[in-house]
Amino acid sequence: MTKVSAPAQLPDELSGYLADFIQHLASEKRHSPRTCDSYQHDLYRLAAWLVEQGNAEWQGVSGHDLRRYVAHLSRQGLSGRSIARHLSAIRRFYQYLLRERRATDNPALDIRAPKSSRRLPRVADVDQLSSLLDAQPDDPLEVRDRCMFELMYSSGLRLSELASLDIDAVDCRSGEARVLGKGSKTRLLPVGRKALEAIAQWLPVRTGLAPESEPALFVSRRGDRLSRRSIQARLSRWGVVKGADQKLHPHMLRHSFASHMLESSGDLRAVQELLGHADIATTQVYTHLDFQHLARVYDQSHPRARRGNSRDRDDQNPGQEGNA
């Protein structure tokens, strides 16, 4: 990665240190270009705000300044999660400045982002999802698409995990898939019967598209590994063509896998292992989804919970109240 050039409107005192930090992330820490771009975007946003406040040096930034900046971001409509990401970048940047003896303290250490309501993931209905996956492919690429979506729903794969699957990572005889997850951690996942059938249909098609040297399980019409963006686009297309009543995306299949597994088994720890979550607190969001399902069943089924139930009975039995 080449040295990052700073926007012209920033003073050298601000922009020079930022460019050095991004270079440090790229060359010494070996972070990906995408990660470096994220740090650069967040920190240049802070630098631009500091210029507006009349502050042209990193040494002069205080905890009070950063609390005002957090309030500014909140007024701009950023969520607590996004603000927390900004603060993480600022803390990391000041750690670098301390190491380089360009700062005397880290003003972001005790700053916390405001809490925001946790959005529950959207989940597809079991029957509708089954109908979509049972739809017949109309061409060879749709054979691939259905195979991808079956496998994602069967094993709860992340989009990145599906895209990086190699052909030798799936053992159709044992019904297992070896997946490389976050943090380069490998886990072995069961693959369902429907997904195995879809793989068996896709492999002969793949042979006609990919050269022998290509290791990817899922390839494009040109024979190279299918990108994550292409997988997203094909899933969205599948939903439109096959009649889904909501937009389909890869995370919805993963969320649906987790929610449906939890509804049926009630085993949170097993779902955590299948999803590859390091912290069970991450998996616990699905207990909220499960409770919502139970609450709907309760509202629809319990005679003392149904809305309008007592009123309907009173309408049907006028004058009975005094006989009680």
Short mmCIF file of C-alpha atoms in Angstrom, two decimals:
data_model
loop_
_atom_site.label_atom_id
_atom_site.label_comp_id
_atom_site.label_asym_id
_atom_site.label_seq_id
_atom_site.Cartn_x
_atom_site.Cartn_y
_atom_site.Cartn_z
CA MET A 1 0.00 0.00 0.00
CA THR A 2 1.40 3.38 -0.97
CA LYS A 3 1.64 6.26 1.45
CA VAL A 4 -1.77 7.82 1.95
CA SER A 5 -2.12 11.42 0.84
CA ALA A 6 -4.17 13.65 3.12
CA PRO A 7 -6.98 15.99 2.06
CA ALA A 8 -5.61 19.42 1.22
CA GLN A 9 -7.79 21.26 3.76
CA LEU A 10 -6.15 19.59 6.78
CA PRO A 11 -3.08 21.18 8.43
CA ASP A 12 0.14 19.20 8.10
CA GLU A 13 0.24 18.69 11.88
CA LEU A 14 -2.96 16.64 11.63
CA SER A 15 -2.66 15.02 8.22
CA GLY A 16 0.99 13.98 8.44
CA TYR A 17 0.56 11.89 11.58
CA LEU A 18 -2.59 10.31 10.18
CA ALA A 19 -0.88 9.29 6.96
CA ASP A 20 1.99 7.78 8.97
CA PHE A 21 -0.47 5.82 11.10
CA ILE A 22 -2.31 4.37 8.09
CA GLN A 23 1.03 3.40 6.59
CA HIS A 24 1.92 1.71 9.89
CA LEU A 25 -1.32 -0.32 9.78
CA ALA A 26 -0.68 -1.41 6.22
CA SER A 27 3.03 -2.21 6.35
CA GLU A 28 3.75 -3.22 9.96
CA LYS A 29 0.40 -4.60 11.11
CA ARG A 30 -0.43 -6.10 7.71
CA HIS A 31 -4.05 -4.95 7.87
CA SER A 32 -6.13 -5.32 4.72
CA PRO A 33 -6.74 -2.32 2.45
CA ARG A 34 -10.39 -2.38 3.51
CA THR A 35 -9.45 -2.10 7.21
CA CYS A 36 -6.97 0.70 6.50
CA ASP A 37 -9.61 2.57 4.51
CA SER A 38 -12.02 2.28 7.44
CA TYR A 39 -9.48 3.71 9.90
CA GLN A 40 -8.58 6.47 7.47
CA HIS A 41 -12.22 7.46 6.92
CA ASP A 42 -13.02 7.65 10.64
CA LEU A 43 -9.88 9.51 11.65
CA TYR A 44 -10.03 12.05 8.85
CA ARG A 45 -13.60 12.75 9.90
CA LEU A 46 -12.35 13.57 13.40
CA ALA A 47 -9.52 15.69 11.97
CA ALA A 48 -11.95 17.72 9.85
CA TRP A 49 -14.12 18.33 12.92
CA LEU A 50 -11.09 19.46 14.94
CA VAL A 51 -10.23 21.99 12.23
CA GLU A 52 -13.77 23.36 12.44
CA GLN A 53 -13.26 23.74 16.21
CA GLY A 54 -10.01 25.65 15.70
CA ASN A 55 -7.76 22.81 16.86
CA ALA A 56 -4.83 22.03 14.56
CA GLU A 57 -2.77 19.53 16.60
CA TRP A 58 -3.35 16.11 18.12
CA GLN A 59 -1.57 17.02 21.36
CA GLY A 60 -4.28 19.54 22.19
CA VAL A 61 -7.20 17.07 22.04
CA SER A 62 -8.76 16.37 25.44
CA GLY A 63 -11.34 13.94 26.76
CA HIS A 64 -13.80 16.83 26.86
CA ASP A 65 -13.20 17.47 23.15
CA LEU A 66 -13.91 13.84 22.32
CA ARG A 67 -17.12 13.84 24.37
CA ARG A 68 -18.24 16.82 22.31
CA TYR A 69 -17.24 14.92 19.17
CA VAL A 70 -19.30 11.91 20.25
CA ALA A 71 -22.29 14.20 20.78
CA HIS A 72 -21.67 15.66 17.32
CA LEU A 73 -21.65 12.20 15.73
CA SER A 74 -24.84 11.30 17.58
CA ARG A 75 -26.57 14.44 16.27
CA GLN A 76 -25.41 13.43 12.79
CA GLY A 77 -27.47 10.25 13.18
CA LEU A 78 -24.71 7.70 13.80
CA SER A 79 -25.70 4.69 15.86
CA GLY A 80 -24.00 3.77 19.11
CA ARG A 81 -22.27 0.92 17.31
CA SER A 82 -20.85 3.23 14.62
CA ILE A 83 -19.66 5.72 17.24
CA ALA A 84 -17.99 2.89 19.16
CA ARG A 85 -16.10 2.00 15.97
CA HIS A 86 -14.93 5.61 15.65
CA LEU A 87 -13.73 5.64 19.25
CA SER A 88 -11.89 2.37 18.76
CA ALA A 89 -10.02 3.90 15.81
CA ILE A 90 -9.17 7.01 17.85
CA ARG A 91 -7.88 4.94 20.80
CA ARG A 92 -5.71 2.87 18.46
CA PHE A 93 -4.38 6.00 16.77
CA TYR A 94 -3.36 7.56 20.09
CA GLN A 95 -1.67 4.33 21.14
CA TYR A 96 0.46 4.73 18.02
CA LEU A 97 1.15 8.41 18.82
CA LEU A 98 2.24 7.45 22.35
CA ARG A 99 4.57 4.82 20.97
CA GLU A 100 6.08 7.38 18.60
CA ARG A 101 6.33 9.95 21.42
CA ARG A 102 4.02 12.29 19.56
CA ALA A 103 1.43 12.40 22.36
CA THR A 104 1.58 12.32 26.15
CA ASP A 105 -1.75 10.62 26.88
CA ASN A 106 -4.68 8.85 25.22
CA PRO A 107 -7.77 11.08 25.62
CA ALA A 108 -10.10 8.40 24.22
CA LEU A 109 -9.46 5.78 26.91
CA ASP A 110 -12.43 6.63 29.12
CA ILE A 111 -14.85 7.78 26.41
CA ARG A 112 -17.79 5.47 25.75
CA ALA A 113 -20.30 5.47 22.93
CA PRO A 114 -24.01 5.99 23.74
CA LYS A 115 -26.03 2.81 23.89
CA SER A 116 -28.39 2.19 21.03
CA SER A 117 -31.25 -0.25 20.71
CA ARG A 118 -30.13 -3.57 19.33
CA ARG A 119 -31.82 -4.37 16.06
CA LEU A 120 -33.00 -7.94 15.81
CA PRO A 121 -31.98 -9.71 12.62
CA ARG A 122 -34.70 -10.39 10.07
CA VAL A 123 -35.65 -14.03 9.72
CA ALA A 124 -37.45 -15.78 6.89
CA ASP A 125 -40.51 -17.91 7.57
CA VAL A 126 -39.74 -21.66 7.53
CA ASP A 127 -42.41 -22.55 4.99
CA GLN A 128 -41.56 -19.71 2.63
CA LEU A 129 -37.86 -20.45 2.83
CA SER A 130 -38.51 -24.12 2.07
CA SER A 131 -40.64 -23.12 -0.92
CA LEU A 132 -37.88 -20.85 -2.27
CA LEU A 133 -35.18 -23.49 -1.86
CA ASP A 134 -37.37 -26.17 -3.45
CA ALA A 135 -37.87 -24.01 -6.57
CA GLN A 136 -36.36 -25.63 -9.65
CA PRO A 137 -33.36 -23.97 -11.32
CA ASP A 138 -33.90 -22.80 -14.90
CA ASP A 139 -30.26 -22.76 -16.07
CA PRO A 140 -26.81 -24.01 -14.98
CA LEU A 141 -26.01 -20.88 -12.97
CA GLU A 142 -29.24 -21.29 -11.02
CA VAL A 143 -28.12 -24.84 -10.17
CA ARG A 144 -25.09 -23.20 -8.57
CA ASP A 145 -27.21 -20.54 -6.88
CA ARG A 146 -29.56 -23.01 -5.26
CA CYS A 147 -26.58 -25.05 -4.08
CA MET A 148 -25.04 -21.97 -2.45
CA PHE A 149 -28.24 -21.00 -0.69
CA GLU A 150 -28.98 -24.54 0.47
CA LEU A 151 -25.50 -24.80 1.94
CA MET A 152 -25.71 -21.39 3.61
CA TYR A 153 -29.05 -22.23 5.24
CA SER A 154 -28.05 -25.82 6.00
CA SER A 155 -24.91 -24.90 7.92
CA GLY A 156 -25.39 -21.26 8.94
CA LEU A 157 -22.44 -19.99 6.91
CA ARG A 158 -21.31 -16.39 6.78
CA LEU A 159 -21.08 -14.86 3.32
CA SER A 160 -17.26 -14.74 3.53
CA GLU A 161 -17.16 -18.39 4.63
CA LEU A 162 -19.27 -19.50 1.69
CA ALA A 163 -17.24 -17.47 -0.82
CA SER A 164 -13.94 -18.90 0.45
CA LEU A 165 -15.02 -22.56 0.39
CA ASP A 166 -12.80 -24.80 -1.67
CA ILE A 167 -14.06 -27.92 -3.37
CA ASP A 168 -12.10 -30.22 -1.04
CA ALA A 169 -13.59 -28.56 2.06
CA VAL A 170 -16.88 -30.44 1.68
CA ASP A 171 -16.97 -34.18 2.33
CA CYS A 172 -20.20 -35.43 0.81
CA ARG A 173 -19.71 -38.95 2.18
CA SER A 174 -19.53 -37.86 5.80
CA GLY A 175 -21.85 -34.88 5.29
CA GLU A 176 -19.37 -32.36 6.73
CA ALA A 177 -17.87 -29.05 5.66
CA ARG A 178 -14.60 -27.54 6.91
CA VAL A 179 -15.07 -23.79 7.19
CA LEU A 180 -12.54 -21.01 7.81
CA GLY A 181 -14.29 -18.45 10.02
CA LYS A 182 -13.41 -15.17 11.71
CA GLY A 183 -9.94 -14.96 13.20
CA SER A 184 -8.82 -17.73 10.81
CA LYS A 185 -10.52 -20.29 13.07
CA THR A 186 -11.55 -23.54 11.42
CA ARG A 187 -14.71 -25.38 12.41
CA LEU A 188 -16.33 -28.57 11.13
CA LEU A 189 -20.03 -28.27 10.32
CA PRO A 190 -22.71 -30.80 9.43
CA VAL A 191 -24.28 -30.47 5.98
CA GLY A 192 -27.94 -31.41 5.55
CA ARG A 193 -29.38 -33.88 3.07
CA LYS A 194 -30.94 -31.22 0.83
CA ALA A 195 -27.65 -29.32 0.63
CA LEU A 196 -25.75 -32.51 -0.21
CA GLU A 197 -28.22 -33.23 -3.02
CA ALA A 198 -27.74 -29.69 -4.34
CA ILE A 199 -23.95 -30.11 -4.26
CA ALA A 200 -24.24 -33.38 -6.20
CA GLN A 201 -26.23 -31.52 -8.88
CA TRP A 202 -23.79 -28.60 -9.01
CA LEU A 203 -20.47 -30.48 -9.25
CA PRO A 204 -21.00 -31.78 -12.84
CA VAL A 205 -21.95 -28.24 -13.92
CA ARG A 206 -18.90 -26.80 -12.18
CA THR A 207 -16.63 -29.23 -14.05
CA GLY A 208 -17.76 -27.66 -17.31
CA LEU A 209 -16.95 -24.13 -16.09
CA ALA A 210 -13.80 -24.26 -13.97
CA PRO A 211 -10.27 -25.35 -14.93
CA GLU A 212 -8.68 -28.14 -12.89
CA SER A 213 -6.39 -25.63 -11.20
CA GLU A 214 -9.30 -23.67 -9.68
CA PRO A 215 -9.88 -24.76 -6.04
CA ALA A 216 -13.09 -22.76 -5.40
CA LEU A 217 -16.31 -24.69 -4.89
CA PHE A 218 -18.43 -21.90 -6.33
CA VAL A 219 -17.26 -20.32 -9.56
CA SER A 220 -18.56 -17.77 -12.04
CA ARG A 221 -19.41 -18.45 -15.68
CA ARG A 222 -15.75 -17.56 -16.42
CA GLY A 223 -14.56 -20.34 -14.11
CA ASP A 224 -12.99 -18.21 -11.35
CA ARG A 225 -14.01 -17.93 -7.69
CA LEU A 226 -17.37 -16.22 -7.24
CA SER A 227 -17.08 -12.94 -5.34
CA ARG A 228 -19.09 -12.05 -2.25
CA ARG A 229 -20.83 -9.24 -4.11
CA SER A 230 -21.88 -11.65 -6.87
CA ILE A 231 -23.28 -14.07 -4.29
CA GLN A 232 -25.33 -11.26 -2.75
CA ALA A 233 -26.65 -10.22 -6.14
CA ARG A 234 -27.57 -13.79 -7.11
CA LEU A 235 -29.42 -14.39 -3.86
CA SER A 236 -31.39 -11.18 -4.32
CA ARG A 237 -32.17 -12.22 -7.89
CA TRP A 238 -33.28 -15.68 -6.76
CA GLY A 239 -35.77 -14.13 -4.36
CA VAL A 240 -37.25 -11.90 -7.07
CA VAL A 241 -37.45 -14.64 -9.72
CA LYS A 242 -38.81 -17.31 -7.37
CA GLY A 243 -41.41 -15.04 -5.74
CA ALA A 244 -40.11 -14.13 -2.28
CA ASP A 245 -42.23 -11.54 -0.47
CA GLN A 246 -39.13 -9.91 1.07
CA LYS A 247 -35.62 -9.12 -0.14
CA LEU A 248 -33.25 -12.01 0.43
CA HIS A 249 -29.68 -11.49 1.57
CA PRO A 250 -26.99 -13.88 2.86
CA HIS A 251 -27.22 -12.81 6.50
CA MET A 252 -30.94 -13.53 6.48
CA LEU A 253 -30.21 -17.17 5.65
CA ARG A 254 -27.67 -17.37 8.48
CA HIS A 255 -30.08 -15.69 10.91
CA SER A 256 -32.88 -17.99 9.79
CA PHE A 257 -30.66 -21.03 10.33
CA ALA A 258 -29.85 -19.90 13.88
CA SER A 259 -33.39 -18.95 14.82
CA HIS A 260 -34.97 -22.12 13.41
CA MET A 261 -32.35 -24.28 15.12
CA LEU A 262 -32.95 -22.59 18.44
CA GLU A 263 -36.73 -22.82 18.15
CA SER A 264 -36.49 -26.56 17.54
CA SER A 265 -33.69 -27.52 19.94
CA GLY A 266 -33.51 -24.81 22.61
CA ASP A 267 -29.76 -25.54 22.78
CA LEU A 268 -28.08 -22.13 22.77
CA ARG A 269 -24.59 -23.54 23.28
CA ALA A 270 -24.89 -25.81 20.24
CA VAL A 271 -26.11 -22.93 18.08
CA GLN A 272 -23.15 -20.85 19.30
CA GLU A 273 -20.72 -23.58 18.18
CA LEU A 274 -22.40 -23.96 14.80
CA LEU A 275 -22.32 -20.23 14.14
CA GLY A 276 -18.71 -19.90 15.27
CA HIS A 277 -19.42 -17.19 17.85
CA ALA A 278 -16.57 -16.67 20.29
CA ASP A 279 -18.93 -15.17 22.88
CA ILE A 280 -22.29 -16.71 23.70
CA ALA A 281 -23.66 -13.19 24.28
CA THR A 282 -23.53 -12.75 20.50
CA THR A 283 -25.73 -15.81 20.05
CA GLN A 284 -28.21 -14.72 22.69
CA VAL A 285 -29.85 -12.29 20.27
CA TYR A 286 -31.62 -15.35 18.88
CA THR A 287 -33.25 -16.02 22.24
CA HIS A 288 -35.06 -12.70 21.75
CA LEU A 289 -36.25 -13.89 18.35
CA ASP A 290 -37.37 -17.15 19.90
CA PHE A 291 -39.27 -15.28 22.62
CA GLN A 292 -41.00 -13.17 19.97
CA HIS A 293 -42.17 -16.37 18.32
CA LEU A 294 -43.44 -17.73 21.63
CA ALA A 295 -45.16 -14.44 22.41
CA ARG A 296 -47.02 -14.54 19.09
CA VAL A 297 -48.14 -18.11 19.73
CA TYR A 298 -49.29 -17.08 23.21
CA ASP A 299 -51.21 -14.07 21.92
CA GLN A 300 -52.91 -16.17 19.26
CA SER A 301 -53.66 -19.18 21.43
CA HIS A 302 -54.27 -18.30 25.07
CA PRO A 303 -57.95 -17.58 25.76
CA ARG A 304 -57.05 -14.80 28.19
CA ALA A 305 -54.52 -13.22 25.87
CA ARG A 306 -56.38 -12.86 22.58
CA ARG A 307 -57.23 -9.27 21.86
CA GLY A 308 -60.94 -8.54 21.81
CA ASN A 309 -61.68 -11.97 23.21
CA SER A 310 -63.60 -10.85 26.32
CA ARG A 311 -65.39 -8.14 24.36
CA ASP A 312 -66.51 -10.67 21.75
CA ARG A 313 -67.85 -12.95 24.48
CA ASP A 314 -69.71 -10.09 26.07
CA ASP A 315 -71.28 -9.20 22.72
CA GLN A 316 -72.37 -12.79 22.28
CA ASN A 317 -73.74 -13.12 25.84
CA PRO A 318 -75.35 -9.79 26.78
CA GLY A 319 -76.67 -9.44 30.29
CA GLN A 320 -74.61 -12.30 31.70
CA GLU A 321 -72.33 -10.12 33.83
CA GLY A 322 -74.88 -9.83 36.67
CA ASN A 323 -75.25 -13.62 36.87
CA ALA A 324 -71.60 -14.20 37.56
#
